[in-house]
Short mmCIF file of C-alpha atoms in Angstrom, two decimals:
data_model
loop_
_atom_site.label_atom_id
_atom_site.label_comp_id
_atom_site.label_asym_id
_atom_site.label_seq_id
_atom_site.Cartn_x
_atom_site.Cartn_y
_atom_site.Cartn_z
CA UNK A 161 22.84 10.53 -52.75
CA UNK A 162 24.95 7.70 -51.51
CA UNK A 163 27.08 10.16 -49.81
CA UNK A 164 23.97 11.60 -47.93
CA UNK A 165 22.74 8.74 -47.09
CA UNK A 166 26.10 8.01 -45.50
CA UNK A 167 25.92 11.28 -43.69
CA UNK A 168 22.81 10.66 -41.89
CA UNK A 169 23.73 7.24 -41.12
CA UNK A 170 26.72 8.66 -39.29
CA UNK A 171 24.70 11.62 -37.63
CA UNK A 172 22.44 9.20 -36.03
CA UNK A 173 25.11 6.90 -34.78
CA UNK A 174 26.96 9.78 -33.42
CA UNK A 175 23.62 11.44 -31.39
CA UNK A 176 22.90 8.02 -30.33
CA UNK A 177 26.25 7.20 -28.91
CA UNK A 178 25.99 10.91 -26.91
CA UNK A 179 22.17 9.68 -25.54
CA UNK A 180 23.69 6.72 -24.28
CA UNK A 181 27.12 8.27 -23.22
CA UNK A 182 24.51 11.21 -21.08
CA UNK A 183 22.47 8.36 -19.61
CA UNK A 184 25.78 6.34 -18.61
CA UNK A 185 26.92 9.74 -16.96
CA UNK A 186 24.04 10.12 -14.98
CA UNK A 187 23.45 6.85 -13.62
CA UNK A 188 27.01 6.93 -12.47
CA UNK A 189 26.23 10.22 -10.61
CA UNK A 190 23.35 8.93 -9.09
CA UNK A 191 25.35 5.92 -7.66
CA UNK A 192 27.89 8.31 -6.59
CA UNK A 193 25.31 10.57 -4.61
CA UNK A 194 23.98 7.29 -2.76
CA UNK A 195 27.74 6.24 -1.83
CA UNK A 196 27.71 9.46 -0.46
CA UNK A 197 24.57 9.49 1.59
CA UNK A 198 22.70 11.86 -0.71
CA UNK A 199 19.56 10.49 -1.12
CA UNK A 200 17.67 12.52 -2.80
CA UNK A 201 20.06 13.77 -5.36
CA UNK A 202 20.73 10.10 -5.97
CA UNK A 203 17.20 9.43 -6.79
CA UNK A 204 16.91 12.49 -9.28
CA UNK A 205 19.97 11.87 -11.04
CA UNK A 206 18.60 8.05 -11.43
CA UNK A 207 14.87 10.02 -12.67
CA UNK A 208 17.04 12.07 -14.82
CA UNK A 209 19.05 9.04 -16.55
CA UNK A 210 15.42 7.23 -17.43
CA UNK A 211 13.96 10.22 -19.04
CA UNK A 212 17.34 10.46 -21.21
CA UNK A 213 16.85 6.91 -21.63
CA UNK A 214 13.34 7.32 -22.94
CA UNK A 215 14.80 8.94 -25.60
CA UNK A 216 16.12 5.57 -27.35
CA UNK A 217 13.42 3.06 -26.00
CA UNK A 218 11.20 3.56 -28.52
CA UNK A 219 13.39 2.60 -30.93
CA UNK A 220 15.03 0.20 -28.73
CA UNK A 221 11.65 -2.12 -28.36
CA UNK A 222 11.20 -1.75 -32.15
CA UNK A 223 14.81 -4.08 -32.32
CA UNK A 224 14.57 -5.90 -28.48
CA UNK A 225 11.35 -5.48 -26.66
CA UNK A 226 12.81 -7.53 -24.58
CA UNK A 227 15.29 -5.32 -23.47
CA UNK A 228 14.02 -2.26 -23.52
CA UNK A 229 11.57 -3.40 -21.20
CA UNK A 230 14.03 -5.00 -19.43
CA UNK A 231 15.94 -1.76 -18.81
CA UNK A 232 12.90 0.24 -18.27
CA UNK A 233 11.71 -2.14 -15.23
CA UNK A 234 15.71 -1.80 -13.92
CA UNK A 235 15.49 2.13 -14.26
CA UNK A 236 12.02 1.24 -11.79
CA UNK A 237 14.24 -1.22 -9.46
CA UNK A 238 16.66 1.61 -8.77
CA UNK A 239 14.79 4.40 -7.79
CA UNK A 240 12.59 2.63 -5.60
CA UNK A 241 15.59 1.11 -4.05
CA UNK A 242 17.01 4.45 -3.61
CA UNK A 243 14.57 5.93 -2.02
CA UNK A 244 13.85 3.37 0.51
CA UNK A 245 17.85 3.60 1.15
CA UNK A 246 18.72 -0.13 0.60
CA UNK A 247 22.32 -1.43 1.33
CA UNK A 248 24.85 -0.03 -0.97
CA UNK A 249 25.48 -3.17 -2.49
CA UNK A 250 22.31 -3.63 -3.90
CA UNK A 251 21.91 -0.44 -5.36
CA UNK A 252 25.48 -0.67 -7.17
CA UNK A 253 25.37 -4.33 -8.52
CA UNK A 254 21.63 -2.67 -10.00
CA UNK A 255 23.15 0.01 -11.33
CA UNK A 256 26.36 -2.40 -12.72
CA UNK A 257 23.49 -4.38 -14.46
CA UNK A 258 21.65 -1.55 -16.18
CA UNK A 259 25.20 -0.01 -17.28
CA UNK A 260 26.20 -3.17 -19.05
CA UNK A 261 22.43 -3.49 -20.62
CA UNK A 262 23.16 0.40 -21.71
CA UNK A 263 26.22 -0.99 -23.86
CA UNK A 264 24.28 -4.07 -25.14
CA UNK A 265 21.46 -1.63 -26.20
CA UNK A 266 23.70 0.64 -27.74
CA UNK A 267 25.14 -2.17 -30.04
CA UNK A 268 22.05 -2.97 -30.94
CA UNK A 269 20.86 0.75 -32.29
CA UNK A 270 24.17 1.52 -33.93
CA UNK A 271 23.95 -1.75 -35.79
CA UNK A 272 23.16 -1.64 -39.62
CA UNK A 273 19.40 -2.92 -40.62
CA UNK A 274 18.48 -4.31 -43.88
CA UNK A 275 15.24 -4.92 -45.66
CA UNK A 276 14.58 -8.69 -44.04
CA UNK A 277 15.08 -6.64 -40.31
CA UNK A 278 12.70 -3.69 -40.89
CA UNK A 279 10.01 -6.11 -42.14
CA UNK A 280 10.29 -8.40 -38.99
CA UNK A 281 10.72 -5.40 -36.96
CA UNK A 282 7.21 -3.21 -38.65
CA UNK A 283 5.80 -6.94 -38.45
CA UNK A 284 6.07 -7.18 -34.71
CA UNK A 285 5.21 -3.27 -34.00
CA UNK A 286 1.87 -3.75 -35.39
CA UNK A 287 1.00 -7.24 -34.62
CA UNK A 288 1.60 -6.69 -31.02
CA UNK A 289 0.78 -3.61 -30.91
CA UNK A 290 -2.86 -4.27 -31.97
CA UNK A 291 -3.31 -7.85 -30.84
CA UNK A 292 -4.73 -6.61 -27.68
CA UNK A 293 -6.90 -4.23 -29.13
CA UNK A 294 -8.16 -6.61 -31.78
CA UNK A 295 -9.26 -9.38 -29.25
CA UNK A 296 -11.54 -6.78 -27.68
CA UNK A 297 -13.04 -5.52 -30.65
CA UNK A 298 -13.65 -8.61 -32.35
CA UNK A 299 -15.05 -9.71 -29.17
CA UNK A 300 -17.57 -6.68 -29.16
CA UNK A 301 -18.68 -6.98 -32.18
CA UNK A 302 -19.03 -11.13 -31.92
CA UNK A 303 -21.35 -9.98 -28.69
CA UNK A 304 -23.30 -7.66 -30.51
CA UNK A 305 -23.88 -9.94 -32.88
CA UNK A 306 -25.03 -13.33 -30.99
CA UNK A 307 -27.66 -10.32 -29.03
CA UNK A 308 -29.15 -9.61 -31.99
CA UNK A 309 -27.73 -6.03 -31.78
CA UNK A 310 -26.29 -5.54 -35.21
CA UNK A 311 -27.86 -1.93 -35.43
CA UNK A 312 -25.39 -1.00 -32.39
CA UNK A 313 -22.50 -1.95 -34.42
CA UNK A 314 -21.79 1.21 -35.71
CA UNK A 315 -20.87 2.48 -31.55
CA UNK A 316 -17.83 -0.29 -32.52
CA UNK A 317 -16.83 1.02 -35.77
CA UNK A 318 -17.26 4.86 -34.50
CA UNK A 319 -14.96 4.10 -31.77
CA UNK A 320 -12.35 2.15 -33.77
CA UNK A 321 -11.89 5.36 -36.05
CA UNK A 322 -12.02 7.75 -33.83
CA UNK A 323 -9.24 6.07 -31.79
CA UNK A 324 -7.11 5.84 -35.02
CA UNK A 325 -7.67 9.54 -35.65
CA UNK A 326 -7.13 10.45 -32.01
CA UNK A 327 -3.91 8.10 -31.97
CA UNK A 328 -2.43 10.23 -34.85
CA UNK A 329 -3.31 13.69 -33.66
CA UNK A 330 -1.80 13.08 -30.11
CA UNK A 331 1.18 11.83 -31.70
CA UNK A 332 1.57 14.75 -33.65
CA UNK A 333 0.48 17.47 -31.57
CA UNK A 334 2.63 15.57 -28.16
CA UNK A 335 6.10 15.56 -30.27
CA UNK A 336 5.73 18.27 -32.88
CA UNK A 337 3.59 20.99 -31.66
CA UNK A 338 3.67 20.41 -27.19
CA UNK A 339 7.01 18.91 -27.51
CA UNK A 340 5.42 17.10 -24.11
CA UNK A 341 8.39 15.58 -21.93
CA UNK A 342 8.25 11.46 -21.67
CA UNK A 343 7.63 12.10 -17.91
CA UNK A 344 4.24 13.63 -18.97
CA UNK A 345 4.05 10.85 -21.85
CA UNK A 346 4.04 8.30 -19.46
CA UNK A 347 1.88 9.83 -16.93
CA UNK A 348 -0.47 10.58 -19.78
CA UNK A 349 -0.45 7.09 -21.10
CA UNK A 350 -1.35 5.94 -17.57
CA UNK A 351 -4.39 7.87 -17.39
CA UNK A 352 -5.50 6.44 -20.22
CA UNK A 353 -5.12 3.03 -19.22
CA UNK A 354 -6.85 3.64 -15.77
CA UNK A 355 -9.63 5.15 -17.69
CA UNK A 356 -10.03 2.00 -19.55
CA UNK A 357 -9.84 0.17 -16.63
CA UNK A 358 -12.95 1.42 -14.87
CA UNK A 359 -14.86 1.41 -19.04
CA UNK A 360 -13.74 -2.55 -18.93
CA UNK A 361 -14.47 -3.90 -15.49
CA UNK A 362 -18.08 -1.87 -15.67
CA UNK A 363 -18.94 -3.90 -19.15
CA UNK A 364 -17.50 -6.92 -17.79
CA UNK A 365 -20.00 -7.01 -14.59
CA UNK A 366 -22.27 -5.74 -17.01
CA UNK A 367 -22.04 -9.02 -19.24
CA UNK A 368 -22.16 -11.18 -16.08
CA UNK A 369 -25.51 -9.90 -14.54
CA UNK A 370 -27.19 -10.72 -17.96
CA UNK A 371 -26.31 -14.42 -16.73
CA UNK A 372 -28.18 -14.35 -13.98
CA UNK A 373 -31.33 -16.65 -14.40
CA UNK A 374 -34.19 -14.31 -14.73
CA UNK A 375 -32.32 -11.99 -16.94
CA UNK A 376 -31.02 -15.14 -19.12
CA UNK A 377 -34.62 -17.04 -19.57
CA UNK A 378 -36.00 -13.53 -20.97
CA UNK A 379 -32.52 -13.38 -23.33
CA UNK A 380 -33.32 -16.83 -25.01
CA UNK A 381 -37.00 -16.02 -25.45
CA UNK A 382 -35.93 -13.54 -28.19
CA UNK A 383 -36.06 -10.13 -26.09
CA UNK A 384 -32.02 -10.04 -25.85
CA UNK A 385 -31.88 -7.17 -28.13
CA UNK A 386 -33.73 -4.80 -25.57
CA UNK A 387 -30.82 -5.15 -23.12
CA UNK A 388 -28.18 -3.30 -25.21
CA UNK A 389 -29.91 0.47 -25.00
CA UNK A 390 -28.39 3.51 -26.53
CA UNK A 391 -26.28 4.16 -23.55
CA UNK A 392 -24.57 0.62 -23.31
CA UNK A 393 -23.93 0.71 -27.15
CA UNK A 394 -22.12 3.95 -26.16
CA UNK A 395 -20.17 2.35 -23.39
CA UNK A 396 -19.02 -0.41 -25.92
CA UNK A 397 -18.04 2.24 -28.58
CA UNK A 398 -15.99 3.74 -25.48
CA UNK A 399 -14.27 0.49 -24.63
CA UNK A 400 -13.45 0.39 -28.50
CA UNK A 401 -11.91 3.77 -28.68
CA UNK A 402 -9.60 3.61 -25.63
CA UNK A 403 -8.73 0.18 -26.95
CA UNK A 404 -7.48 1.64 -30.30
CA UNK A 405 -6.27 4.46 -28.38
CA UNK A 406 -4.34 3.14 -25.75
CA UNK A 407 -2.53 1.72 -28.58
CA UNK A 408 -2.28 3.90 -31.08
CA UNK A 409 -0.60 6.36 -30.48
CA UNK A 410 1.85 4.57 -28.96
CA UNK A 411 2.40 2.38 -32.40
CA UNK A 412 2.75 5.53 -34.31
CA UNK A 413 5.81 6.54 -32.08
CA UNK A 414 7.08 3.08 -32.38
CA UNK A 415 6.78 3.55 -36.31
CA UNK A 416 8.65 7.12 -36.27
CA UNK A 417 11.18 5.69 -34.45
CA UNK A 418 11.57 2.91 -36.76
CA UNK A 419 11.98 5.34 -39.83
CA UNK A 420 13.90 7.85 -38.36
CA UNK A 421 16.56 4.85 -36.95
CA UNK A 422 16.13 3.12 -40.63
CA UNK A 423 17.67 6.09 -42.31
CA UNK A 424 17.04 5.94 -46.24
CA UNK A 425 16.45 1.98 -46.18
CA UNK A 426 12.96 1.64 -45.33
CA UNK A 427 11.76 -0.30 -47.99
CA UNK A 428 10.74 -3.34 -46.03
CA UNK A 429 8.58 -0.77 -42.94
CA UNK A 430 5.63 -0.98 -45.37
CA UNK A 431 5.04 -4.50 -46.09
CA UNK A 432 5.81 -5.02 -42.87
CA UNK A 433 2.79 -3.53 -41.72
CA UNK A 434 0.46 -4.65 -44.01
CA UNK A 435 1.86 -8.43 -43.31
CA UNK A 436 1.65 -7.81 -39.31
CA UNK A 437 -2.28 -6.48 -40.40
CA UNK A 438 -3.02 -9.38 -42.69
CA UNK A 439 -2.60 -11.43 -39.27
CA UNK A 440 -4.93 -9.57 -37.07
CA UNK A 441 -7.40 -9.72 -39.83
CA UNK A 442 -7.08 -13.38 -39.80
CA UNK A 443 -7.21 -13.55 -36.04
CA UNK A 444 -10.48 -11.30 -36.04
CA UNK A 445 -12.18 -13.61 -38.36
CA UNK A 446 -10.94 -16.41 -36.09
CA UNK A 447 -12.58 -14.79 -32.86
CA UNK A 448 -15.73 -13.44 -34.63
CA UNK A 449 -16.06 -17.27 -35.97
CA UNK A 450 -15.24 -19.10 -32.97
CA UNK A 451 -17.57 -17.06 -30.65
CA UNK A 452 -20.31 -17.36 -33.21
CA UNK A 453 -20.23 -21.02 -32.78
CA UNK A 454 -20.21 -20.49 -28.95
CA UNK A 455 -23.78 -21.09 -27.07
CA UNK A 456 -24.71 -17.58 -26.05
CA UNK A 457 -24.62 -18.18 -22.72
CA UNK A 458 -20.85 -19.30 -22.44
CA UNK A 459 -20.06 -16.39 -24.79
CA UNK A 460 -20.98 -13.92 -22.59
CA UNK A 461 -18.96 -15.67 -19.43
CA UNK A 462 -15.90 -15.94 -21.66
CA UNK A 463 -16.47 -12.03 -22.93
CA UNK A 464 -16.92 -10.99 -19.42
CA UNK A 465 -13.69 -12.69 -18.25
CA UNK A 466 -11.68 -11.70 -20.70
CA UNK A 467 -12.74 -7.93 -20.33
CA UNK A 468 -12.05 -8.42 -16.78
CA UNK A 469 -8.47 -9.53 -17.14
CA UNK A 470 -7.72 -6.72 -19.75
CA UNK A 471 -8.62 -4.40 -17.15
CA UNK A 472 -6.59 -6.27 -14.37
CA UNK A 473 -3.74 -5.81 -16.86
CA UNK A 474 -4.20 -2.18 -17.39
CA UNK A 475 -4.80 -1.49 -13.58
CA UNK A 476 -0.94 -2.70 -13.50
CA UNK A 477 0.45 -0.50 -16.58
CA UNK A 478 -1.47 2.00 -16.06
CA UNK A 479 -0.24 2.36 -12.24
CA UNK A 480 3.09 1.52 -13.62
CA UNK A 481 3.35 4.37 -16.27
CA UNK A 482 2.32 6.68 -13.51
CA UNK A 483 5.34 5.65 -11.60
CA UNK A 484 8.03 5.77 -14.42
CA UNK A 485 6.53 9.00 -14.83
CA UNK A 486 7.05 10.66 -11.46
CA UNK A 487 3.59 11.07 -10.75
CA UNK A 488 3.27 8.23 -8.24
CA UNK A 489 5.62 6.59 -5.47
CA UNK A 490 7.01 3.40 -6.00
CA UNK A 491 7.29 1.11 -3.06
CA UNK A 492 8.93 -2.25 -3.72
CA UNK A 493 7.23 -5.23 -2.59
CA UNK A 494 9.81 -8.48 -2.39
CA UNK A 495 6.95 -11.14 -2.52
CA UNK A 496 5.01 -9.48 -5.51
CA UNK A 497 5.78 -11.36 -9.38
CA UNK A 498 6.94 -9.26 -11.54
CA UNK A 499 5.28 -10.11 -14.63
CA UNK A 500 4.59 -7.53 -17.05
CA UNK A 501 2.89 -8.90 -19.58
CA UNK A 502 0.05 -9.56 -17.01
CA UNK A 503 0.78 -6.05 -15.73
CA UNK A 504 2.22 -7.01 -12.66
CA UNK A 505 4.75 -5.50 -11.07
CA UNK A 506 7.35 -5.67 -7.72
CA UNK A 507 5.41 -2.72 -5.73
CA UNK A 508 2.77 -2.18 -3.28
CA UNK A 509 1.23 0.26 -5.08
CA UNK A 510 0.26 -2.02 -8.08
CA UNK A 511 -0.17 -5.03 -6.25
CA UNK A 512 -2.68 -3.16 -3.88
CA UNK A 513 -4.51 -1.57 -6.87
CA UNK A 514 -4.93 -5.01 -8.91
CA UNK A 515 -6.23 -6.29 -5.43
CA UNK A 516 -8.64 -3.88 -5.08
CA UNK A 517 -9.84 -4.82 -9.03
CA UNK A 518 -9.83 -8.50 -7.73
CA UNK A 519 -11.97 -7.76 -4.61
CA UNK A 520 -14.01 -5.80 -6.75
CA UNK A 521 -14.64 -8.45 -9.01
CA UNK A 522 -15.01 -11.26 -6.32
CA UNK A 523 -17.72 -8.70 -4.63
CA UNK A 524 -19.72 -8.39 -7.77
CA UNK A 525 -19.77 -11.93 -8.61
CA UNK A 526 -20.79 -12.65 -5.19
CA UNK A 527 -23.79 -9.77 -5.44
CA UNK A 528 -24.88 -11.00 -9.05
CA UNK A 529 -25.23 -15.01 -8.21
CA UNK A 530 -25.58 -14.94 -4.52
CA UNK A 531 -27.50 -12.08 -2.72
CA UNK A 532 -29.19 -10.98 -6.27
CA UNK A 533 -30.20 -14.29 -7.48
CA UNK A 534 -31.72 -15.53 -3.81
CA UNK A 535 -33.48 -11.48 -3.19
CA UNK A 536 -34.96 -12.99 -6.75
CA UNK A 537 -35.85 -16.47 -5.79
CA UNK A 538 -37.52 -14.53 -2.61
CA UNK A 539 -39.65 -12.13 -5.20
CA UNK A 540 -40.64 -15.10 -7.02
CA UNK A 541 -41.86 -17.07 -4.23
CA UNK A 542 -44.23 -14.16 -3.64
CA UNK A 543 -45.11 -13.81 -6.62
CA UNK A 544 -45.81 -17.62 -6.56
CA UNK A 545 -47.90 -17.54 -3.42
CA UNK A 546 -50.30 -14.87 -4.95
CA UNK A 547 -50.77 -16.98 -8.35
CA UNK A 548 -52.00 -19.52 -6.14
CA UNK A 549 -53.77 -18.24 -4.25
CA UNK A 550 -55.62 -16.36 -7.23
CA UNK A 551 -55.89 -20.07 -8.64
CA UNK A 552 -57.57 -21.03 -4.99
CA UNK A 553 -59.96 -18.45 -5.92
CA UNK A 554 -60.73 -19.56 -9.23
CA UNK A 555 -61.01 -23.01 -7.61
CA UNK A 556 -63.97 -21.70 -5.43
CA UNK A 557 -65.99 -19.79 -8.10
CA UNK A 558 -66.05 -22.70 -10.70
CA UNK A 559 -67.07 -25.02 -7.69
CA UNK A 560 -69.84 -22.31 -6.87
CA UNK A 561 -70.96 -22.08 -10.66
CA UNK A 562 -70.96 -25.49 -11.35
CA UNK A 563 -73.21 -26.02 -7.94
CA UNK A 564 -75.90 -23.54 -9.30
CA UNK A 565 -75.70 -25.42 -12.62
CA UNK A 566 -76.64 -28.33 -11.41
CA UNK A 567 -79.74 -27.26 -9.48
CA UNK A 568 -81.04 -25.39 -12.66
CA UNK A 569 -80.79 -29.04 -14.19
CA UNK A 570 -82.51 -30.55 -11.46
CA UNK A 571 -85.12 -28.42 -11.51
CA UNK A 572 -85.48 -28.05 -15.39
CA UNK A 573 -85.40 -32.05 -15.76
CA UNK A 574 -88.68 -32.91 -15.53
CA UNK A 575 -90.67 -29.51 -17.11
CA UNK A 576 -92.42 -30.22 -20.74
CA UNK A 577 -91.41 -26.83 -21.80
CA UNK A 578 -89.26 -26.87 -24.93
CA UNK A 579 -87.78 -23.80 -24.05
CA UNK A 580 -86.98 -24.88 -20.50
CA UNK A 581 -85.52 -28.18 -22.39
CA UNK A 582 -83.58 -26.39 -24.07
CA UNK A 583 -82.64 -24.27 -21.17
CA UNK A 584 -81.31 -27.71 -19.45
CA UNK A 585 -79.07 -28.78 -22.22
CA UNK A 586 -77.32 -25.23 -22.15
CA UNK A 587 -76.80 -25.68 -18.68
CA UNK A 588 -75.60 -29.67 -18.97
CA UNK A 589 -72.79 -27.98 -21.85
CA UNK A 590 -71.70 -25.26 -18.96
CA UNK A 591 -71.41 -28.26 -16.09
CA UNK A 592 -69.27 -30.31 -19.03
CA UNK A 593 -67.11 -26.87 -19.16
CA UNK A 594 -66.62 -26.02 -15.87
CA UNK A 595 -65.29 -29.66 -15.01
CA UNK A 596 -63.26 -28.97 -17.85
CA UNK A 597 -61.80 -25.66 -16.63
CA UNK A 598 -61.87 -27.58 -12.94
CA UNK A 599 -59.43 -30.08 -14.76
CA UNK A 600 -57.39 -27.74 -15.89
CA UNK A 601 -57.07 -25.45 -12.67
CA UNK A 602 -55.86 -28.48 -10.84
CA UNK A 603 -53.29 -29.20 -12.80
CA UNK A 604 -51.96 -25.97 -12.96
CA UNK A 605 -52.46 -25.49 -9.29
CA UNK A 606 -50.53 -29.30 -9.30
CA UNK A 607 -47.45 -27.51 -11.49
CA UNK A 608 -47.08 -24.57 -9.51
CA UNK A 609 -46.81 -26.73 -6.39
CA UNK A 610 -44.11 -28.41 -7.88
CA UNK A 611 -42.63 -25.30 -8.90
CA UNK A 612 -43.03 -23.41 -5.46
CA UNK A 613 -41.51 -26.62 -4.07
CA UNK A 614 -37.90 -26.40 -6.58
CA UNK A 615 -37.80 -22.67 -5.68
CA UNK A 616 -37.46 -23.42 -1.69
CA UNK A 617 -34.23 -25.27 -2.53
CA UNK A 618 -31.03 -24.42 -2.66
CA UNK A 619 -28.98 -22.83 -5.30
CA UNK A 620 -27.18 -25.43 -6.55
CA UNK A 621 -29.85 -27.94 -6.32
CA UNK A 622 -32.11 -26.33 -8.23
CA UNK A 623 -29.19 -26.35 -11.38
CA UNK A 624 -28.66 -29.85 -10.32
CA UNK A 625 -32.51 -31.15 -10.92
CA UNK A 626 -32.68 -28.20 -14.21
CA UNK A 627 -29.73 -30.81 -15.89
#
């Protein structure tokens, strides 16, 4: 046993050293090709080297996320610097850089793991793997919640196993029954992102009209649990599947290539995982008990944020997988950050795509608490105008009855008849009432003066005189 465990140890340092040794080999003919003023097969020799490469990241960000994303961004640097045929110089000292992260990496993966490794290792795949998707879910389900929506919970939960499911079958069917390329992975995985992208920013403007004063005075009155219908719960079950999803799948290749580069020592994968999910359970109940203490209102702007710069975030990846992939040109832009945690990224076309999301945003913000709110404040001036007038109205006709009462009593007040008497005090009791109603229509015609007189200022007063 010892023997083949030996064995295998020794195959998979050998086919790792030939990955590398074949990715080493291709980057230098790439930079060969450019010395030599062939562009293009420069830039499909440099395409060729990051698919080969592909091969080991997996495994690579299980050990050094740090440089395996590192590497991958480089692999990005060097095409698009290829193909916009930038001074020899540049393009070597790149390629110099990635060749000596190539050996660094290779150290790494060829190095011998023990139980304390492949715990921290399985810790870190799932914790950061799901720490994204567990900040939107528990937010979700904390929103459902504070709405008074807990029927609609089961959209959340629906979506969370389905996505698990789903992760698992697309891992298995992509690598053991399509055998799918990592070009098409990647282009893949950046549909899905951009799919979640438009799912997030559409529930994130969706939580910040329910801000908007009308909408919010009939939400605190008890009626918030009409605004979630059937196809919003749906739309929130979405955003919880593509969450999971997005992830998923992704984590289960991350876990294969843990096991596979583990060998027989994987006795420290397991509790691993269970330790790295122990700590988004605890950061779920954290969330869910945090936004439960949360006025409602401030919930929602915090939710709707947050969704927002998920989506941002994706808009980047997303783009960004589509380029590693080949499906879409990469452009450098010197002035953009790269930071990829925030999904940003050195080229045009992500920068211009996460400007369009911010524009977006900025647009609907602008539509929800400027144009919206003050087309509102419009309807309910007319709506004002008419209740007082109706209240003019009402004015007149007690004025008229009580006028007519009077003159019955006049004429009643001196007749012996102790019908007619009786007749008179009736009439007295309706005069007391109508003063009584008169009393009460000017005050409410007195209120909705004041009222009609807060609506004709501006925004910001008006919040200024509610405080």
């Amino acid at each position: 046993a010892q023997g083949s465990t030996a064995d295998s140890g020794k195959s998979r340092e050998s086919s790792t050293q030939i990955i590398f040794q074949e990715i080493l080999l291709l980057l230098d003919q790439s930079l060969k090709a450019y010395r030599d003023d062939r562009t293009r097969e420069a830039s499909e020799s440099a395409f060729d080297a990051y698919l080969t490469y592909e091969l080991v990241e997996s495994p690579l960000i299980t050990k050094r996320r740090d440089l395996g994303l590192k590497l991958e961004s480089s692999f990005g640097r060097l095409q698009a610097e290829i193909k916009r045929k930038a001074p020899l110089d540049l393009v070597d000292k790149i390629g110099q850089n990635i060749a000596a992260d190539l050996k660094e990496a290779q150290q790494i993966l060829t190095q011998k793991i023990g139980f304390t490794g492949l715990f921290i290792q399985s810790f870190s795949i799932i914790l950061r793997e799901g720490f994204e998707a567990i900040l939107i879910i528990a937010a979700l389900i904390t929103f459902l919640i504070k709405s008074r929506n807990r029927d609609k919970l089961k959209a959340i939960y629906t979506g969370v196993m389905i996505g698990i499911v789903a992760s698992f079958l697309t891992a298995y069917i992509l690598h053991s029954i399509l055998d799918i390329s990592m070009a098409n992975q990647e282009i893949m995985e950046g549909v899905i992102m951009l799919v979640a992208v438009a799912v997030l920013f559409y529930v994130s403007y969706w939580l910040v009209s329910k801000i908007e004063a009308a909408k919010w005075q009939s939400y605190i009155t008890g009626k918030m649990q009409q605004a979630v219908s059937t196809g919003s719960a749906f739309t929130l079950g979405l955003v919880a599947f593509l969450s999971v999803y997005r992830e998923g799948f992704e984590t289960v290749l991350f876990y294969k290539a843990l096991y596979l580069y583990a060998g027989e020592t994987t006795a420290g994968i397991i509790p691993g995982f269970f330790a790295g999910s122990a700590v988004l359970g605890v950061v779920y109940f954290l969330i869910n008990s945090l936004g439960m203490r949360i006025p409602v209102k401030w919930f929602f702007v915090i939710t709707s944020v947050f969704l927002y710069f998920m989506a941002f975030m994706f808009m980047g990846k997303g783009l960004h997988e589509l380029q590693m992939g080949g499906a879409m040109s990469m452009t450098l832009a010197d002035f953009a950050p790269e930071i990829p945690w925030m999904g940003m990224y050195p080229t045009w076309e992500t920068f211009i795509g996460q400007m369009i999301l911010v524009a977006a945003y900025a647009g609907a913000l602008f539509y929800t608490f400027g144009i919206k709110q003050e087309r509102a404040v419009h309807e309910l001036k007319s709506e004002a105008t008419q209740i007082q007038n109706n209240i003019t109205a009402v004015h007149d006709l007690v004025e008229h009855i009580s006028h007519h009462a009077k003159r019955c009593e006049i004429f009643l007040k001196d007749t012996r008849d102790h019908d007619l008497k009786e007749l008179s005090e009736h009439l007295k009791e309706i005069d007391s009432k109508v003063h009584e109603l008169f009393d009460q229509v000017l005050y409410f015609e007195n209120r909705l003066s004041d009222e009609y007189d807060r609506l004709s200022q501006p925004i910001g007063a008006r919040e200024k005189e509610l405080h």
